[in-house]
Tab-separated table of C-alpha atoms in Angstrom:
chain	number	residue	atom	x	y	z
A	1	UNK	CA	28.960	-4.822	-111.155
A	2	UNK	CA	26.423	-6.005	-108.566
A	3	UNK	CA	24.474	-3.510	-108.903
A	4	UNK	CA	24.060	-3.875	-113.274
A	5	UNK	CA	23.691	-8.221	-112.350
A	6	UNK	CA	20.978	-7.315	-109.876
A	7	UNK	CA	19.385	-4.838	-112.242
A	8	UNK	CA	19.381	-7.699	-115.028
A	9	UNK	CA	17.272	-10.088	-113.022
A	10	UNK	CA	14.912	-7.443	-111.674
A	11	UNK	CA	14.441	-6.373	-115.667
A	12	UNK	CA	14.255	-9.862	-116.387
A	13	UNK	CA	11.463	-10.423	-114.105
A	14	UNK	CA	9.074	-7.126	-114.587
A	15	UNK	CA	8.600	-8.721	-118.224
A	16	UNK	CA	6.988	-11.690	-116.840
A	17	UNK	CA	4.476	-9.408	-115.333
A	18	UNK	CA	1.148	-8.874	-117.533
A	19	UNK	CA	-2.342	-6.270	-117.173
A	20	UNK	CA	-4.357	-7.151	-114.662
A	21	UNK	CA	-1.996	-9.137	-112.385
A	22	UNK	CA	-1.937	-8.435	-108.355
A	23	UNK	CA	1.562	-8.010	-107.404
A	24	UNK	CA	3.084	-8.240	-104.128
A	25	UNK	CA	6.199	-5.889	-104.381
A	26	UNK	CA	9.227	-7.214	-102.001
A	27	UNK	CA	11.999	-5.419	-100.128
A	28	UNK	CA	15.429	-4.842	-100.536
A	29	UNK	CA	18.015	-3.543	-102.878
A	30	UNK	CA	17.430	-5.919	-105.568
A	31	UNK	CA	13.546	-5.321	-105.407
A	32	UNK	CA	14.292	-1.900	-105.577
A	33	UNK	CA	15.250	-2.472	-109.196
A	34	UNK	CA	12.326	-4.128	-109.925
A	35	UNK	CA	10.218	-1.927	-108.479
A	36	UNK	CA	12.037	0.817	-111.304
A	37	UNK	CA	11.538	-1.381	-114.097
A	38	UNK	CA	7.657	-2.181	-113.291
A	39	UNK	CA	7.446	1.492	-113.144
A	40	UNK	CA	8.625	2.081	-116.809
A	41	UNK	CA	5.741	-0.742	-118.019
A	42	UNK	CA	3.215	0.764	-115.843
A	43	UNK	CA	4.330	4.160	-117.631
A	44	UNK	CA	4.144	2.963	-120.937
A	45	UNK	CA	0.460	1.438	-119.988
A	46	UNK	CA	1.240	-1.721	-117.610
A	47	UNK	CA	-2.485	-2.080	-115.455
A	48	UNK	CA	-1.777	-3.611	-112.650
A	49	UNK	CA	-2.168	-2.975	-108.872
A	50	UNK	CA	0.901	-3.930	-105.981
A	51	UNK	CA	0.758	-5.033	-102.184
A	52	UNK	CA	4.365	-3.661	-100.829
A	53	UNK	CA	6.020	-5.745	-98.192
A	54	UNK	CA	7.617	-2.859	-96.128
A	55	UNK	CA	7.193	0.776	-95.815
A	56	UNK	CA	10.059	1.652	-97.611
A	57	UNK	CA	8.478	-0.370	-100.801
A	58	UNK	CA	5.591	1.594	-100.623
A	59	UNK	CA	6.597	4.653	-100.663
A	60	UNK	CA	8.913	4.156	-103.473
A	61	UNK	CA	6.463	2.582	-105.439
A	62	UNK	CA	4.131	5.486	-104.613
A	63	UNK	CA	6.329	7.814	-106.215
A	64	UNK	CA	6.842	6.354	-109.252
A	65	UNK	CA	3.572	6.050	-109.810
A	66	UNK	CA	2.594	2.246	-109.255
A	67	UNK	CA	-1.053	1.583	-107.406
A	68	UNK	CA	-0.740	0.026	-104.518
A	69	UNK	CA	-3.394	-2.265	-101.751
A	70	UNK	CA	-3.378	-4.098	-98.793
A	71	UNK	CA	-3.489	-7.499	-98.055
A	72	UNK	CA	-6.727	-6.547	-96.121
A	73	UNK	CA	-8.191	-5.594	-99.011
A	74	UNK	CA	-6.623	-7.829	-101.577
A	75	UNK	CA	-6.073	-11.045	-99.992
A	76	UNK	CA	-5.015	-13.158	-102.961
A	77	UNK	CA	-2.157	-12.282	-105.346
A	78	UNK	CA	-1.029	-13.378	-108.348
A	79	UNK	CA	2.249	-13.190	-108.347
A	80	UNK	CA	5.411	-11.351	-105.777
A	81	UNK	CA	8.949	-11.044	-107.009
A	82	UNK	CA	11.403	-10.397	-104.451
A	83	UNK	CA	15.161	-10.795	-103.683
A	84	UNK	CA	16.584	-13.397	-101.264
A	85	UNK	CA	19.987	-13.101	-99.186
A	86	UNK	CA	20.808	-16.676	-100.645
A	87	UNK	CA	18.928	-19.481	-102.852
A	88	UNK	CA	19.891	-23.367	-103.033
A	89	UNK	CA	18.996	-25.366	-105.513
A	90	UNK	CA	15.658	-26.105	-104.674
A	91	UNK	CA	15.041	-22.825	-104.254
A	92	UNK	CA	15.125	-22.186	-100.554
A	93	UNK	CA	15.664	-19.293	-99.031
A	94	UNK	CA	17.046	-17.079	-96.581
A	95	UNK	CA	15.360	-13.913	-96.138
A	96	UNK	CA	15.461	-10.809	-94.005
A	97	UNK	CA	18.663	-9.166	-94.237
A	98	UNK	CA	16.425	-5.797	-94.563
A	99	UNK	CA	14.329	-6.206	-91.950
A	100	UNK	CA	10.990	-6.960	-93.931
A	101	UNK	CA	11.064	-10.602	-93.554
A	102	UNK	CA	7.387	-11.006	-91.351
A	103	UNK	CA	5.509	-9.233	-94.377
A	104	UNK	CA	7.727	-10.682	-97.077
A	105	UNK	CA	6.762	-13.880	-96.324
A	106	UNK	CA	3.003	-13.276	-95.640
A	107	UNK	CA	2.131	-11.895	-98.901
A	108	UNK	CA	4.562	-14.566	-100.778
A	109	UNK	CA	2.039	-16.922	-99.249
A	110	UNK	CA	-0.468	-15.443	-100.224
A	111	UNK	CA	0.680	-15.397	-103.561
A	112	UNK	CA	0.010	-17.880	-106.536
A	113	UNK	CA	4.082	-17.693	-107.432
A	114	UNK	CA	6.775	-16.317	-106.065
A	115	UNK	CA	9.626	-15.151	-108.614
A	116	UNK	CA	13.453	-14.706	-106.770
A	117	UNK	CA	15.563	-11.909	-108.534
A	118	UNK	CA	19.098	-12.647	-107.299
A	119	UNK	CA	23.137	-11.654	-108.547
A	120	UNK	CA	24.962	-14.730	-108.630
A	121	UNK	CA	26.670	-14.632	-105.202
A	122	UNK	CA	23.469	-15.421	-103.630
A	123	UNK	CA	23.408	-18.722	-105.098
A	124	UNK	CA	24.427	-21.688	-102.465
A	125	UNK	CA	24.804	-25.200	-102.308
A	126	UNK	CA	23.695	-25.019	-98.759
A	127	UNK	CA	21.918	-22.537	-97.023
A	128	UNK	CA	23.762	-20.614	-93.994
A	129	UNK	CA	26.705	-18.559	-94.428
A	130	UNK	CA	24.305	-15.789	-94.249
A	131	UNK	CA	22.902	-14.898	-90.895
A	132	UNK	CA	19.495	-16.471	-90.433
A	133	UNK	CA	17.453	-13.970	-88.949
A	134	UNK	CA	14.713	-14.855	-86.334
A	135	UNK	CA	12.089	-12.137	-85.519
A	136	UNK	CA	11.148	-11.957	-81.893
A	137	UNK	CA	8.821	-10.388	-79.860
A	138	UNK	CA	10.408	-7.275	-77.491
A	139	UNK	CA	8.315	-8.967	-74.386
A	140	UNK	CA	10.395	-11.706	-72.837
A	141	UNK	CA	13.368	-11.679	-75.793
A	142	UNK	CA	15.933	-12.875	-73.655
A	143	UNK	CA	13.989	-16.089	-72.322
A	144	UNK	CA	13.133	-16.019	-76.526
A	145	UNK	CA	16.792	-16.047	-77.341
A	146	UNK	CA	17.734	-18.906	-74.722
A	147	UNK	CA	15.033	-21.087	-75.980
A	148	UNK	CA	16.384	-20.554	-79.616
A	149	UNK	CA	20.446	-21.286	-78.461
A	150	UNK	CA	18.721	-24.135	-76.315
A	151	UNK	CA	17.135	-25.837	-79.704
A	152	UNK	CA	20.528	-24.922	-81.685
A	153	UNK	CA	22.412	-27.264	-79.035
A	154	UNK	CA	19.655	-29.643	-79.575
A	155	UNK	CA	20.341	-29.613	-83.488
A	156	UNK	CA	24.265	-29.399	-83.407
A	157	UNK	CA	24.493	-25.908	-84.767
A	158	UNK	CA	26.301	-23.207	-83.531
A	159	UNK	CA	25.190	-21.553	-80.772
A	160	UNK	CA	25.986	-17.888	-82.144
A	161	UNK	CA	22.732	-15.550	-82.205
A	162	UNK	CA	23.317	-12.123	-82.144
A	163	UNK	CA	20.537	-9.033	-81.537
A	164	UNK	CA	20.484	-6.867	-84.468
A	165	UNK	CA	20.908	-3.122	-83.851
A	166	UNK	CA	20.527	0.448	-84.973
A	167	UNK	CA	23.185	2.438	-84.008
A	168	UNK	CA	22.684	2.053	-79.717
A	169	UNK	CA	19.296	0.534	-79.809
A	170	UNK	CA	17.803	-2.629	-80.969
A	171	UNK	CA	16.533	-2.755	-84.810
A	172	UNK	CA	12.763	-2.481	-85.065
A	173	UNK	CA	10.916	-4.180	-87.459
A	174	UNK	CA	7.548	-2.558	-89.364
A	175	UNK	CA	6.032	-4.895	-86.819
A	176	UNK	CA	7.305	-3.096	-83.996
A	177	UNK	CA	9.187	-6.594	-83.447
A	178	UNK	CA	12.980	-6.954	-82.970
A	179	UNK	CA	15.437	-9.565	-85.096
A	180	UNK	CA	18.140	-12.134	-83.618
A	181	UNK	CA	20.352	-13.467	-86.407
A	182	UNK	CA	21.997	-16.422	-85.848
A	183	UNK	CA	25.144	-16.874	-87.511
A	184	UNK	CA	24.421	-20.817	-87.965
A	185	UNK	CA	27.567	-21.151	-91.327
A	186	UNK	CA	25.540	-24.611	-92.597
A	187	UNK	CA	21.675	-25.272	-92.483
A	188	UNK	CA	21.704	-29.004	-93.097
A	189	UNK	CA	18.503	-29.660	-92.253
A	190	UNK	CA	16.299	-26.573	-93.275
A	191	UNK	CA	12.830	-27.986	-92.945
A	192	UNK	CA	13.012	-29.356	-89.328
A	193	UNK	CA	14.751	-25.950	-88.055
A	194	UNK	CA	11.960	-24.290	-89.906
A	195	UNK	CA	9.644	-26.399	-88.138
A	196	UNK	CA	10.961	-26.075	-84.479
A	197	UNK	CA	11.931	-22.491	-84.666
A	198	UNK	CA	7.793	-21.091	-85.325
A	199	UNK	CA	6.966	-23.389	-82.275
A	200	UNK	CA	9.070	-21.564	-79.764
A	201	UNK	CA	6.372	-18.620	-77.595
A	202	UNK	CA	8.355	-15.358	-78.796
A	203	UNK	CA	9.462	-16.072	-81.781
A	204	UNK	CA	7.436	-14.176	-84.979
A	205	UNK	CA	8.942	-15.837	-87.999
A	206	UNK	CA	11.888	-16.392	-89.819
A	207	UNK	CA	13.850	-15.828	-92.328
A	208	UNK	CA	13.966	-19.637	-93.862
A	209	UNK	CA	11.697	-19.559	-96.904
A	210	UNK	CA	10.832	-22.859	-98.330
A	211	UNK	CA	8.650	-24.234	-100.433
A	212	UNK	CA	7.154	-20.657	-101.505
A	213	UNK	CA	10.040	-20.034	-104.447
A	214	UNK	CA	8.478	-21.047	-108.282
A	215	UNK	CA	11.090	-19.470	-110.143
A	216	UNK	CA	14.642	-17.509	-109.631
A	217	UNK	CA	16.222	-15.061	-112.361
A	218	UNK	CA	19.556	-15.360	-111.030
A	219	UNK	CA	22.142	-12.995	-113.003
A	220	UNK	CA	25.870	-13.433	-113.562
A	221	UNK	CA	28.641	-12.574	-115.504
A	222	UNK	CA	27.102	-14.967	-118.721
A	223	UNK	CA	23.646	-13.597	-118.103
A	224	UNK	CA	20.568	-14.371	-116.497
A	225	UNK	CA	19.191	-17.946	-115.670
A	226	UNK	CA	16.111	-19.159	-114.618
A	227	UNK	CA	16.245	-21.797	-112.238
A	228	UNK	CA	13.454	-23.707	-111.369
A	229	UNK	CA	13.105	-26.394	-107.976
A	230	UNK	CA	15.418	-29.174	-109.039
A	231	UNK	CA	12.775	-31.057	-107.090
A	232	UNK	CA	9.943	-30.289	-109.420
């Protein structure tokens, strides 16, 4: 059933997508969908040209014949639609439960909106139950990841960050970067972790998206709603 919801809101989303648009093209099973159904309109005549946020995008989106770009050469996009691990309200995020979190979140700021294509389950009242993850640099990771516990006992929050593997070794991001996720349960105060994580040397990004979200086709078992900031 996940899998149809998830294939709703990706559907839902292609059809906001018109000729001539510059698309960045996310990661992740629900994206995956989407990239499917942009393929059928691009079939039928659809002109428009994609910037893929991970390798894996691309090359699906290659083969189903969608024209992609860089960022390098396309700097400014029009639009990205791309899943999220969960969504409040306001339409903050957690991203990064693929991996592709550095480049997701460059090209969705470098986009003009940003539409989330989500099942229902990934729709929170307050962000956390779903691992944060917090892309580090391989040089110096451990003094990284005591810095990061240090400002989690700082901010009251649980002081649980696990490395993320690949079978024996660490995961590796596109980057060539590796990915703590902290296990954190409730992110009370989203913009001042935000804030303090990016100033700690090692640390990349992160997988808190905020303020970047426009619009969410969120799909459940009564169909697909849009939800929009409840702040705008």
């Amino acid at each position: 059933m996940s899998d149809n919801l998830k294939q709703q809101a990706a559907e839902r989303a292609a059809e906001d997508v018109t000729s001539g648009m510059r698309l960045g093209i996310g990661t992740g099973s629900t994206a995956e969908f989407f990239v499917h159904a942009l393929a059928k309109r691009v079939a039928d005549g659809l002109d428009v040209i994609g910037v893929p946020t991970s390798e894996r995008t691309a090359e699906l989106a290659a083969s189903l014949g969608i024209k992609l770009t860089t960022l390098e050469e396309l700097p400014e996009l029009d639009l990205t639609v791309d899943g999220a691990d969960e969504l409040d309200a306001n339409l903050a995020l957690i991203k990064g439960g693929g991996g592709a979190l550095l480049r997701e979140k460059i090209v969705a700021a470098a986009s003009g909106k940003m539409i989330v294509i989500a099942d229902g389950t990934k729709n929170v009242d307050t962000l956390g139950q779903f691992p944060l993850p917090i892309e580090v640099v391989p040089f110096g990771q451990e003094a990284t990841r005591r810095a990061i516990l240090s400002l989690f006992k700082e901010m009251g929050l649980p002081q649980d960050l696990q490395l993320r593997m690949a079978g024996e070794h660490p995961f590796v991001t596109d980057g060539g970067h590796h990915i703590f996720d902290a296990h954190l349960l409730k992110i009370e105060e989203p913009e001042t972790l935000a804030q303090a994580l990016v100033k700690l040397p090692g640390v990349v990004e992160h997988g808190l998206f905020l303020n970047l979200a426009s619009k969410a086709y969120v799909a459940g078992e009564d169909g697909v709603k849009t939800i929009t900031p409840a702040s705008i």
